[in-house]
Coordinates of C-alpha atoms and ligand atoms in Angstrom, one line a residue:
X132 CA 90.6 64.3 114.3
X133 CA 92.7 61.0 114.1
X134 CA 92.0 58.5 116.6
X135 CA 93.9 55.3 117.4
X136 CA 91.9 52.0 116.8
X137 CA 92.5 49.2 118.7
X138 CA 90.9 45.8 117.9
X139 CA 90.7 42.9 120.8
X140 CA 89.4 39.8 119.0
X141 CA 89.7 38.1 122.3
X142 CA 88.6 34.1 121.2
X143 CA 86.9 34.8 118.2
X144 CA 87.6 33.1 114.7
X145 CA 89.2 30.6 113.5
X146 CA 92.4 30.3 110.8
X147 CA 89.8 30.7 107.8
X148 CA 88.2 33.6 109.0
X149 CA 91.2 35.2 109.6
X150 CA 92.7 34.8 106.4
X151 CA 89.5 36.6 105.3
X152 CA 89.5 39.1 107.7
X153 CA 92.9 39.9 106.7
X154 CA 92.5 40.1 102.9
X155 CA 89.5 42.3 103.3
X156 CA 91.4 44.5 105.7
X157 CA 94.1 45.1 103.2
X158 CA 91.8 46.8 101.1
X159 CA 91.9 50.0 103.1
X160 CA 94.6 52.2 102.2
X161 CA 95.6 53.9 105.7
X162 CA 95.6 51.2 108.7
X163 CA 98.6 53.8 110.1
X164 CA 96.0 54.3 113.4
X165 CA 95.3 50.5 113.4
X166 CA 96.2 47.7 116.1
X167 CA 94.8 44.4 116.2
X168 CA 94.8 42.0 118.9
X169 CA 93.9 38.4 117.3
X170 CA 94.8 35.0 119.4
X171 CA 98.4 34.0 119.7
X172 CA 97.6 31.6 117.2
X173 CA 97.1 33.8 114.7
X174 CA 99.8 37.0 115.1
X175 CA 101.8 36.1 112.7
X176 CA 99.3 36.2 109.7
X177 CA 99.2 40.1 110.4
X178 CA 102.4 40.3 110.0
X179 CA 103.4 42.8 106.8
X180 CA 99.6 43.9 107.0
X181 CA 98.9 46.5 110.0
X182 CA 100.6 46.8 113.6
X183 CA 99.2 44.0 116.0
X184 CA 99.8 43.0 119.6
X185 CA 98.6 40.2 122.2
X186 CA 95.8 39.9 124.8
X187 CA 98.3 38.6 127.0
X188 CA 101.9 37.8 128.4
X189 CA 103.4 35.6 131.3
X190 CA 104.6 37.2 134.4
X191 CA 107.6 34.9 134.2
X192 CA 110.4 35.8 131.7
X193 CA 110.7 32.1 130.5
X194 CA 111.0 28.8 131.8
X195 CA 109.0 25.7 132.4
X196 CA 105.5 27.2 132.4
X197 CA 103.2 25.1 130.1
X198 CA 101.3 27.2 128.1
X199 CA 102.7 30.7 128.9
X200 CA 104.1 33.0 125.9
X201 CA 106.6 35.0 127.0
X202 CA 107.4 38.5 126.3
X203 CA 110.0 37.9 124.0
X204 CA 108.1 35.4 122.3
X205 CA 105.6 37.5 121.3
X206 CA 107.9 40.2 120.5
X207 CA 109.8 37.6 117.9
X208 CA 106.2 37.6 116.2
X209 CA 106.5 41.3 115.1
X210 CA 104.1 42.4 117.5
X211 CA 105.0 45.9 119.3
X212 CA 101.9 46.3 121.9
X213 CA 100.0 43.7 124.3
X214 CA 97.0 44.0 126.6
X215 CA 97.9 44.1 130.1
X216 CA 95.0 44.0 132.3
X217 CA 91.9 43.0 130.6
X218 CA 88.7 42.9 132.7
X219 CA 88.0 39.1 131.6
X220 CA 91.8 38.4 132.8
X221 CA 91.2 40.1 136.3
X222 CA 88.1 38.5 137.0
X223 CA 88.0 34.9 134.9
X224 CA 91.8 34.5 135.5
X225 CA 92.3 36.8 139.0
X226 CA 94.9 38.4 137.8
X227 CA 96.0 41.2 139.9
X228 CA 98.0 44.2 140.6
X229 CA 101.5 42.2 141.0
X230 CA 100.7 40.1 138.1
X231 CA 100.2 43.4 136.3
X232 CA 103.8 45.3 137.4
X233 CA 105.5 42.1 136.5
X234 CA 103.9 42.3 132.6
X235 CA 104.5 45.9 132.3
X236 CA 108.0 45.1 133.3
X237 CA 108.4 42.3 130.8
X238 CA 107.0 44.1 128.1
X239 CA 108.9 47.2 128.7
X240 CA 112.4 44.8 128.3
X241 CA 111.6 43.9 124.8
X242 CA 110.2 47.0 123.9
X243 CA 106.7 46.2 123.3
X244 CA 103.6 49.1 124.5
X245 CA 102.1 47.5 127.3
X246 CA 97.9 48.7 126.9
X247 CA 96.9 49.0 130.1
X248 CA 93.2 48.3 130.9
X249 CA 91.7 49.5 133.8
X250 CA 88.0 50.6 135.0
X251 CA 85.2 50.3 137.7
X252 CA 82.7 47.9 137.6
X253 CA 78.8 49.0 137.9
X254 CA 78.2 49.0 141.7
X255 CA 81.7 51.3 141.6
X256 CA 79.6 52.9 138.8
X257 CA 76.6 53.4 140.8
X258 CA 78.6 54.3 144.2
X259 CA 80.2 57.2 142.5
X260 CA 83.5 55.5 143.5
X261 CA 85.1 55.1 139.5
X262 CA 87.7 57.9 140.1
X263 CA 88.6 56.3 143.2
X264 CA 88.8 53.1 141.6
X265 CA 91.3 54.0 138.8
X266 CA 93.4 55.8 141.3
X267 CA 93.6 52.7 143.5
X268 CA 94.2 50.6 139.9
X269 CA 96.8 53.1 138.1
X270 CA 99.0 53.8 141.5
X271 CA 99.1 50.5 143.1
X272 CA 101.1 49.6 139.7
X273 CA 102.8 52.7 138.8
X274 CA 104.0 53.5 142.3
X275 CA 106.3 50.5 141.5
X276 CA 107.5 50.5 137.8
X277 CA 110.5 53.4 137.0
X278 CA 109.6 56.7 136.5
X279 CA 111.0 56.3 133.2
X280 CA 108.8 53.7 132.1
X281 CA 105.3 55.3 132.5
X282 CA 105.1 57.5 129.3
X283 CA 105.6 54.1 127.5
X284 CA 102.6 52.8 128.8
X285 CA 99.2 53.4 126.9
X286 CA 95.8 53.3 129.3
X287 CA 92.7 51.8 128.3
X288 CA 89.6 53.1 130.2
X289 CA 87.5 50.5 130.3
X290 CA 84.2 50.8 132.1
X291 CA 83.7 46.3 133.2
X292 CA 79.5 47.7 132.9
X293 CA 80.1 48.7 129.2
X294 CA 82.1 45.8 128.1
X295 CA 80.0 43.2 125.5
X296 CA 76.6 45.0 127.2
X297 CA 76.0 47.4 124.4
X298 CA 75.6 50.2 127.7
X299 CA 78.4 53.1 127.4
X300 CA 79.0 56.1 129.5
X301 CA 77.5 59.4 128.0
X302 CA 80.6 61.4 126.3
X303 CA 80.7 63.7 129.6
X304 CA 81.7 61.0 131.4
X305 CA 84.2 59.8 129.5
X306 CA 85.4 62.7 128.9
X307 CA 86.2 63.3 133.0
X308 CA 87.5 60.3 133.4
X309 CA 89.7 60.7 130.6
X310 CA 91.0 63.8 131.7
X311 CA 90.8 62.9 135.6
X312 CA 93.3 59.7 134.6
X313 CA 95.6 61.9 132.2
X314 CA 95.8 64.4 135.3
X315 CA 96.7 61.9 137.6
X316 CA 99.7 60.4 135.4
X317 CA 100.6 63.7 134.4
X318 CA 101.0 64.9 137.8
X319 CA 102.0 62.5 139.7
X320 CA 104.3 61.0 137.2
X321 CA 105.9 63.8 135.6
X322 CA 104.5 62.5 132.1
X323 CA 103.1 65.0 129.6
X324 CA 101.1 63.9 127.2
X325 CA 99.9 60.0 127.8
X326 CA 97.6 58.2 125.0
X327 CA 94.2 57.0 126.8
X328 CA 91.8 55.1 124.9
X329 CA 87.9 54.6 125.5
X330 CA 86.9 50.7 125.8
X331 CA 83.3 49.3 126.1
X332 CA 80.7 48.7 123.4
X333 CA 82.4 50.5 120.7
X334 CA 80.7 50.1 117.5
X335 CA 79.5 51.7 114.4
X336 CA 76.7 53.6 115.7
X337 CA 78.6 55.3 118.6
X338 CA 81.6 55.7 117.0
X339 CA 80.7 59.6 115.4
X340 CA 79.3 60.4 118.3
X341 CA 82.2 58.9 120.7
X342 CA 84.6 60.9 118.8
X343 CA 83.2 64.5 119.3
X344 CA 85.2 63.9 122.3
X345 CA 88.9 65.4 121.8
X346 CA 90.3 64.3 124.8
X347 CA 90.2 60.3 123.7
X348 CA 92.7 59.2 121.9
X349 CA 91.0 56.2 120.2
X350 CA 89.4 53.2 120.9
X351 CA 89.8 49.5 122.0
X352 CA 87.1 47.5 120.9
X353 CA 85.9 44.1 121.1
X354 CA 83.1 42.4 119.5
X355 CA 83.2 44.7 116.7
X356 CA 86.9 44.4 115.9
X357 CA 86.4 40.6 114.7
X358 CA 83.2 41.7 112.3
X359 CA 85.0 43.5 109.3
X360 CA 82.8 45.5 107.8
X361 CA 82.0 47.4 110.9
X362 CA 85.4 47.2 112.5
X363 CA 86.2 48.9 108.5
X364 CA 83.8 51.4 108.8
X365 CA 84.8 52.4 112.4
X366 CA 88.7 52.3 110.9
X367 CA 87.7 54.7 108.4
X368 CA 85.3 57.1 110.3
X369 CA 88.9 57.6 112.7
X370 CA 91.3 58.5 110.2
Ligands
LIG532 C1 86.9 44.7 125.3 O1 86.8 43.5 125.5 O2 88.0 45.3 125.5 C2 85.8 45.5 124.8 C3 85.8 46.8 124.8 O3 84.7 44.7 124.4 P1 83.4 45.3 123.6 O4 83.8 46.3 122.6 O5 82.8 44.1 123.0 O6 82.5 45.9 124.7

């Protein structure tokens, strides 16, 4: 049982407690799983240390768009992944599905994984409607990227309900979903074996019972990806 762990440190920390984050991470022997997803600021500083990727990307490719960062930009960091997607980018920012296909497509051109985040919100919770939901989110994109492009993409299922709220889905749920969205690619794409991670109030209290589930492939988590000792502990309970 190896799961993939995926770290959005969204707007947390500053230089110094990254440089401490960073030495203190080093001191785990097998990071191999491991993705971290600090500020732009700060991508570089992981560089040599574990894999790391953006939050973000521009839509455009490049040009005179004051305080973008480009694809390639990123890319020329080291990074190999970016979040595409991110329930605080759809709502705060009202990003949507065009700004989405235009991402994918940029980060597909410089080879970077695009992490696609989708999931229902908690009146789509309560209504019954999340399946309905993440078709409506994965097709309205992938009806419009190549064929060929889609295994390259990596889905996070995020639930908006379970994000920074402590609340999570019980494992049966996730574990549909999961398998409702790897269906859906599967089929529909002619893809065989997409990664699909779990997102929303991952920490270290859930995280042995989370990953009784087989059907997850790991984890993207927030709050507790910027405090090390439990974003360690998590790390080393999904080796
Ligand atoms: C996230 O922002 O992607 C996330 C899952 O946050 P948290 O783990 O804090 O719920």
């Amino acid at each position: 049982m190896s799961k993939l762990v995926f770290g959005n440190q969204k707007m947390y920390m500053n230089r110094e407690s990254v440089i401490d984050f960073i030495n203190n991470l080093k001191t785990l022997n097998n990071l191999e799983n491991v993705v971290v997803f600090p500020s732009y600021l700060y991508l570089t500083d992981y560089s040599g240390v574990v894999n790391f990727g953006s939050q973000d990307v521009s839509n455009n490719e490049n040009g005179a768009y004051t305080g973008e960062v480009s694809a390639s930009q990123i890319k020329s960091t080291g990074a190999k992944y970016s979040l595409v997607g991110h329930s605080e980018r759809r709502s705060y920012h009202k990003e949507d599905n065009n700004d989405f296909l235009l991402k994918i497509n940029n980060l597909i051109k410089e080879d970077l994984i695009p992490v696609f985040c989708i999931g229902e919100n908690e009146t789509e919770y309560d209504n019954k409607e999340t399946k309905k939901v993440l078709f409506d989110q994965i097709t309205s994109v992938y009806n419009n990227l190549s064929i060929n492009d889609i295994p390259k993409i990596i889905i996070a299922y995020e639930p908006v309900w379970a994000i920074g709220t402590g609340k999570t889905p019980n494992n049966e749920e996730i574990s549909e979903v999961v398998s409702y969205i790897k269906e859906l690619v599967n089929d529909r794409y002619n893809t065989s074996n997409i990664k699909v991670l779990y997102g929303g109030s991952v920490n270290n209290k859930n995280v042995d019972s989370l990953n009784e589930m087989d059907i997850v492939d790991g984890y993207l988590i927030g709050g507790s990806s910027s405090k090390i000792d439990e974003f360690k502990y998590i790390i080393e309970r999904c080796l």
